[in-house]
Amino acid sequence: MDGLLPELDVIRKDFPILERTFDNGQPLVYLDSANTSQKPQVVIDTMVDHLERHNANISRAMHQLGAESTEAFEGARDKVATFIGAPDRDEVIFTKNATESLNLVANTLAWATGDLAVGEGDEVVITEMEHHSNIVPWQLLTQRKGATLRWFGLTEDGRLDLSNLDELINERTKVVSLTWVSNMLGTINPITQIARRAHEVGAIVVVDASQAVPQLPVDVAASGADLLAFTGHKVVGPTGIGVLWGKRAVLDQLPPFHGGGEMIETVRMDISTYAGIPHKFEAGTPPIIEAIGLGAAVDYLGHIGMEAVHAHEQAITGYALEGLATVPGLKVLGPLEARERGGAISFEVEGVHPHDIAQVLDSRGIAVRAGHHCAKPAHARFGVQSSTRMSSYLYTTPSEIDALVEGLEYTRSYFKLG
Amino acid sequence: MSNELDALYQEIILDHYKHPHHQGLREPFEAEVHHVNPTCGDEVTLRVHVDDGVVTDVSYDAVGCSISQASTSVMADLVIGKPVAEAMGIHQEFLTLMQGKGTVVPDEDVLEDGIAFAGVAKFPARVKCALLSWMAWKDATTQAVPSDATASKEI
Ligand SMILES: Cc1ncc(COP(=O)(O)O)c(C=O)c1O
């Protein structure tokens, strides 16, 4: 099969959990990487090593360990900056996850004055395929500020309906926030094209890259985004760490998010002045070990090469789309061509509910997700309550896809669907 | 692996799933509720008609998995025609079974087809599915009758 990572066996050995078997002897077939990815040994070891040998708080400890810890933490920032092509390492802000990154932006925009301020009569534009974490913060912002929330609809084949692009993004638009790759439909959105229109009318562009950074070579500077969020645990890093990248000019204009230690320049009882970016947005002791783990994770992916990871994902996705098409009564939600999509494939099987599918697959060691995948509006758009989602990653093999397809056949027979 | 599945998907459950009883929304009713399982998005709209202290009708429109659909059907079978207090007692019995992590032996005299759900209690992720409509029924019934009429006061 063209496009597969050449040393797939070696890569799989990097992920200890892939050796896991269950009580009944079934090996794990992990097809839930869009939910969270598995972690390579190097990430685990880096975190353990830091805890065992270098642990100290950062920036405020004037001792050897403090210096080592600070260096490792700031080194992780450098690694992330390089990985996403950030022109300036200080534009990389560590958060808890993508959700916090997006909320940071929506909240500080609510408090912003000047050009970025969002107020009555202003419009914020999102899309119908967003994860809840890129919907709710904007509902809160627009409700609080008396602004209007608008959104791109979706076409039947699961793409953004751009037919009204110029009307939807207009002089009243202050913010356009959208996902780069859909976690449900798998669609890759033309963010650069949309950003161009947004910039024409002076709006800022926020990109939810939670599913893009794990799968595509990302160059934030070329993407068209002004602000971009992603989450560590989906890029083979640990949970508890997320990233907000933003152009310095935008980040400098936004007011602080949380107040506390680390984000200040000086504090008096009546007033404080704030540190510059990134520290302005990193109040309190950050998730140090997690950030260092994320640094190791993006190094790992960078070493394999995101072009190669992307090619692998496309090959596996294409193979999966072919395999799924052989299952009677199965309908894929989203684009049917691997070339234009990421590695998450949501589907329905006529006559069996997603929960029941996931349960039967689980009994065969196959892990998928069932439900609305935090994208209820996108499900509603296609008139479905929930779906089953398989999602692959750089460690997924064609034989795991075969196991899924067989598992689905078995599910159909288990539920006596002819 | 099939054994483990068969413990969950008892024949009775699959029968109720394929042929649910008392389905549809009917009049008259004193209370209508809408409950959602936020993790998977399964939903039920459920109406209760109470006449002279007796659960005279339970009607519903539900979308969900086999476990939640079958549970709704079995629940309607069990409570329709029962005095409210007795039906609340059955509700409590089912709740205890579901929360028992597989250690509770169900009483067939009380739960009838509901005993088929004993296996579900061993699958923590599915307990919510089985309870969705039972919780909706209790909510609706509490609304449908003055509070002192619901004799048993469990969670
Ligand atoms: C597209 C998208 N956005 C945002 C998120 C939220 O990520 P997190 O829960 O780590 O904040 C996810 C992951 O669930 C996602 O897939």
mmCIF file of C-alpha atoms in Angstrom, chain B:
data_model
loop_
_atom_site.group_PDB
_atom_site.id
_atom_site.type_symbol
_atom_site.label_atom_id
_atom_site.label_comp_id
_atom_site.label_asym_id
_atom_site.label_seq_id
_atom_site.Cartn_x
_atom_site.Cartn_y
_atom_site.Cartn_z
ATOM 1 C CA MET B 1 -16.115 -12.871 24.080
ATOM 2 C CA SER B 2 -19.548 -13.790 22.873
ATOM 3 C CA ASN B 3 -20.500 -14.940 26.391
ATOM 4 C CA GLU B 4 -19.673 -11.576 27.814
ATOM 5 C CA LEU B 5 -21.793 -9.935 25.120
ATOM 6 C CA ASP B 6 -24.627 -12.389 25.578
ATOM 7 C CA ALA B 7 -24.741 -11.496 29.275
ATOM 8 C CA LEU B 8 -25.428 -7.930 28.212
ATOM 9 C CA TYR B 9 -27.660 -8.511 25.215
ATOM 10 C CA GLN B 10 -30.163 -10.963 26.633
ATOM 11 C CA GLU B 11 -32.749 -12.268 24.183
ATOM 12 C CA ILE B 12 -35.462 -10.404 26.123
ATOM 13 C CA ILE B 13 -33.623 -7.133 25.631
ATOM 14 C CA LEU B 14 -33.207 -7.677 21.919
ATOM 15 C CA ASP B 15 -36.902 -8.611 21.639
ATOM 16 C CA HIS B 16 -38.044 -5.452 23.360
ATOM 17 C CA TYR B 17 -35.604 -3.463 21.223
ATOM 18 C CA LYS B 18 -37.026 -4.871 18.004
ATOM 19 C CA HIS B 19 -40.624 -4.688 19.163
ATOM 20 C CA PRO B 20 -41.004 -1.990 21.798
ATOM 21 C CA HIS B 21 -44.203 -1.845 23.831
ATOM 22 C CA HIS B 22 -46.322 1.264 24.471
ATOM 23 C CA GLN B 23 -44.327 3.347 22.004
ATOM 24 C CA GLY B 24 -45.618 6.715 20.754
ATOM 25 C CA LEU B 25 -46.917 9.845 22.453
ATOM 26 C CA ARG B 26 -50.532 9.720 23.595
ATOM 27 C CA GLU B 27 -53.189 11.848 25.249
ATOM 28 C CA PRO B 28 -54.247 12.452 27.922
ATOM 29 C CA PHE B 29 -51.251 13.162 30.124
ATOM 30 C CA GLU B 30 -50.530 15.338 33.132
ATOM 31 C CA ALA B 31 -46.795 15.700 32.639
ATOM 32 C CA GLU B 32 -44.343 15.490 29.774
ATOM 33 C CA VAL B 33 -40.568 15.499 30.227
ATOM 34 C CA HIS B 34 -37.576 15.402 27.943
ATOM 35 C CA HIS B 35 -34.427 13.686 29.184
ATOM 36 C CA VAL B 36 -31.067 13.441 27.478
ATOM 37 C CA ASN B 37 -27.994 11.341 28.094
ATOM 38 C CA PRO B 38 -25.361 14.037 27.601
ATOM 39 C CA THR B 39 -22.540 11.591 26.889
ATOM 40 C CA CYS B 40 -24.117 9.967 23.864
ATOM 41 C CA GLY B 41 -26.983 12.278 23.045
ATOM 42 C CA ASP B 42 -29.722 9.669 23.442
ATOM 43 C CA GLU B 43 -33.074 11.297 24.146
ATOM 44 C CA VAL B 44 -36.523 10.443 25.395
ATOM 45 C CA THR B 45 -39.711 12.474 25.472
ATOM 46 C CA LEU B 46 -42.061 10.810 27.911
ATOM 47 C CA ARG B 47 -45.632 11.433 29.053
ATOM 48 C CA VAL B 48 -47.372 10.128 32.122
ATOM 49 C CA HIS B 49 -51.092 9.870 32.693
ATOM 50 C CA VAL B 50 -52.093 9.289 36.299
ATOM 51 C CA ASP B 51 -55.713 8.658 37.123
ATOM 52 C CA ASP B 52 -56.910 8.274 40.692
ATOM 53 C CA GLY B 53 -53.448 7.432 41.987
ATOM 54 C CA VAL B 54 -52.791 4.857 39.293
ATOM 55 C CA VAL B 55 -50.271 5.129 36.462
ATOM 56 C CA THR B 56 -52.770 4.721 33.666
ATOM 57 C CA ASP B 57 -50.496 5.371 30.731
ATOM 58 C CA VAL B 58 -46.853 5.957 29.914
ATOM 59 C CA SER B 59 -46.197 7.007 26.343
ATOM 60 C CA TYR B 60 -42.908 7.989 24.770
ATOM 61 C CA ASP B 61 -40.806 8.907 21.818
ATOM 62 C CA ALA B 62 -37.225 7.759 22.288
ATOM 63 C CA VAL B 63 -34.034 7.533 20.290
ATOM 64 C CA GLY B 64 -31.195 5.474 21.606
ATOM 65 C CA CYS B 65 -29.345 2.196 21.747
ATOM 66 C CA SER B 66 -30.825 -1.255 22.246
ATOM 67 C CA ILE B 67 -30.338 -1.081 26.010
ATOM 68 C CA SER B 68 -32.100 2.260 26.420
ATOM 69 C CA GLN B 69 -34.917 1.367 24.018
ATOM 70 C CA ALA B 70 -35.560 -2.002 25.595
ATOM 71 C CA SER B 71 -35.410 -0.531 29.057
ATOM 72 C CA THR B 72 -38.066 2.023 28.140
ATOM 73 C CA SER B 73 -40.327 -0.692 26.803
ATOM 74 C CA VAL B 74 -39.885 -2.882 29.890
ATOM 75 C CA MET B 75 -40.397 0.079 32.200
ATOM 76 C CA ALA B 76 -43.690 1.002 30.536
ATOM 77 C CA ASP B 77 -44.849 -2.629 30.848
ATOM 78 C CA LEU B 78 -43.991 -2.655 34.532
ATOM 79 C CA VAL B 79 -45.501 0.611 35.701
ATOM 80 C CA ILE B 80 -48.640 0.947 33.595
ATOM 81 C CA GLY B 81 -51.645 -0.075 35.666
ATOM 82 C CA LYS B 82 -49.781 0.148 38.988
ATOM 83 C CA PRO B 83 -50.610 2.548 41.808
ATOM 84 C CA VAL B 84 -48.034 5.337 41.864
ATOM 85 C CA ALA B 85 -46.463 4.230 45.151
ATOM 86 C CA GLU B 86 -46.029 0.661 43.939
ATOM 87 C CA ALA B 87 -44.574 1.841 40.644
ATOM 88 C CA MET B 88 -42.118 4.016 42.544
ATOM 89 C CA GLY B 89 -41.115 0.922 44.491
ATOM 90 C CA ILE B 90 -40.403 -0.938 41.242
ATOM 91 C CA HIS B 91 -38.379 2.040 40.076
ATOM 92 C CA GLN B 92 -36.310 1.808 43.250
ATOM 93 C CA GLU B 93 -35.810 -1.911 42.787
ATOM 94 C CA PHE B 94 -34.571 -1.391 39.230
ATOM 95 C CA LEU B 95 -32.287 1.427 40.335
ATOM 96 C CA THR B 96 -30.769 -0.778 43.036
ATOM 97 C CA LEU B 97 -30.179 -3.513 40.459
ATOM 98 C CA MET B 98 -28.501 -1.098 38.055
ATOM 99 C CA GLN B 99 -26.296 0.457 40.707
ATOM 100 C CA GLY B 100 -25.293 -2.894 42.175
ATOM 101 C CA LYS B 101 -22.288 -3.437 39.841
ATOM 102 C CA GLY B 102 -23.578 -6.908 39.107
ATOM 103 C CA THR B 103 -23.838 -8.053 42.741
ATOM 104 C CA VAL B 104 -27.609 -7.660 43.174
ATOM 105 C CA VAL B 105 -29.823 -10.670 42.438
ATOM 106 C CA PRO B 106 -33.007 -9.326 40.872
ATOM 107 C CA ASP B 107 -36.458 -10.364 42.067
ATOM 108 C CA GLU B 108 -38.345 -11.676 39.056
ATOM 109 C CA ASP B 109 -41.704 -11.229 40.807
ATOM 110 C CA VAL B 110 -41.110 -7.499 40.970
ATOM 111 C CA LEU B 111 -39.046 -6.794 37.888
ATOM 112 C CA GLU B 112 -40.371 -9.415 35.440
ATOM 113 C CA ASP B 113 -38.591 -8.822 32.080
ATOM 114 C CA GLY B 114 -36.510 -6.217 33.916
ATOM 115 C CA ILE B 115 -34.315 -8.986 35.331
ATOM 116 C CA ALA B 116 -32.732 -9.268 31.888
ATOM 117 C CA PHE B 117 -30.906 -6.041 32.683
ATOM 118 C CA ALA B 118 -28.901 -7.637 35.501
ATOM 119 C CA GLY B 119 -26.003 -8.055 33.058
ATOM 120 C CA VAL B 120 -26.047 -4.367 32.150
ATOM 121 C CA ALA B 121 -25.025 -3.492 35.704
ATOM 122 C CA LYS B 122 -21.599 -4.984 34.929
ATOM 123 C CA PHE B 123 -21.047 -2.442 32.145
ATOM 124 C CA PRO B 124 -20.771 0.925 33.915
ATOM 125 C CA ALA B 125 -20.893 2.815 30.616
ATOM 126 C CA ARG B 126 -24.286 1.286 29.825
ATOM 127 C CA VAL B 127 -26.038 1.793 33.161
ATOM 128 C CA LYS B 128 -26.990 5.308 32.118
ATOM 129 C CA CYS B 129 -28.589 3.929 28.964
ATOM 130 C CA ALA B 130 -30.752 1.570 30.997
ATOM 131 C CA LEU B 131 -31.766 4.287 33.437
ATOM 132 C CA LEU B 132 -32.553 7.114 31.011
ATOM 133 C CA SER B 133 -36.276 6.494 30.653
ATOM 134 C CA TRP B 134 -36.740 5.289 34.232
ATOM 135 C CA MET B 135 -35.417 8.641 35.418
ATOM 136 C CA ALA B 136 -37.646 10.426 32.932
ATOM 137 C CA TRP B 137 -40.661 8.437 34.128
ATOM 138 C CA LYS B 138 -39.964 9.289 37.753
ATOM 139 C CA ASP B 139 -39.517 12.956 36.927
ATOM 140 C CA ALA B 140 -42.790 13.060 34.967
ATOM 141 C CA THR B 141 -44.725 11.129 37.575
ATOM 142 C CA THR B 142 -43.507 13.364 40.379
ATOM 143 C CA GLN B 143 -44.745 16.316 38.370
ATOM 144 C CA ALA B 144 -48.028 14.623 37.537
ATOM 145 C CA VAL B 145 -49.083 13.935 41.125
ATOM 146 C CA PRO B 146 -49.041 16.125 44.240
ATOM 147 C CA SER B 147 -45.842 15.432 46.167
ATOM 148 C CA ASP B 148 -47.439 13.622 49.138
ATOM 149 C CA ALA B 149 -48.870 11.004 46.801
ATOM 150 C CA THR B 150 -45.452 9.708 45.823
ATOM 151 C CA ALA B 151 -45.055 7.664 48.948
ATOM 152 C CA SER B 152 -41.568 6.266 48.535
ATOM 153 C CA LYS B 153 -38.944 8.986 48.588
ATOM 154 C CA GLU B 154 -35.774 7.539 47.204
ATOM 155 C CA ILE B 155 -33.135 9.383 45.190
#
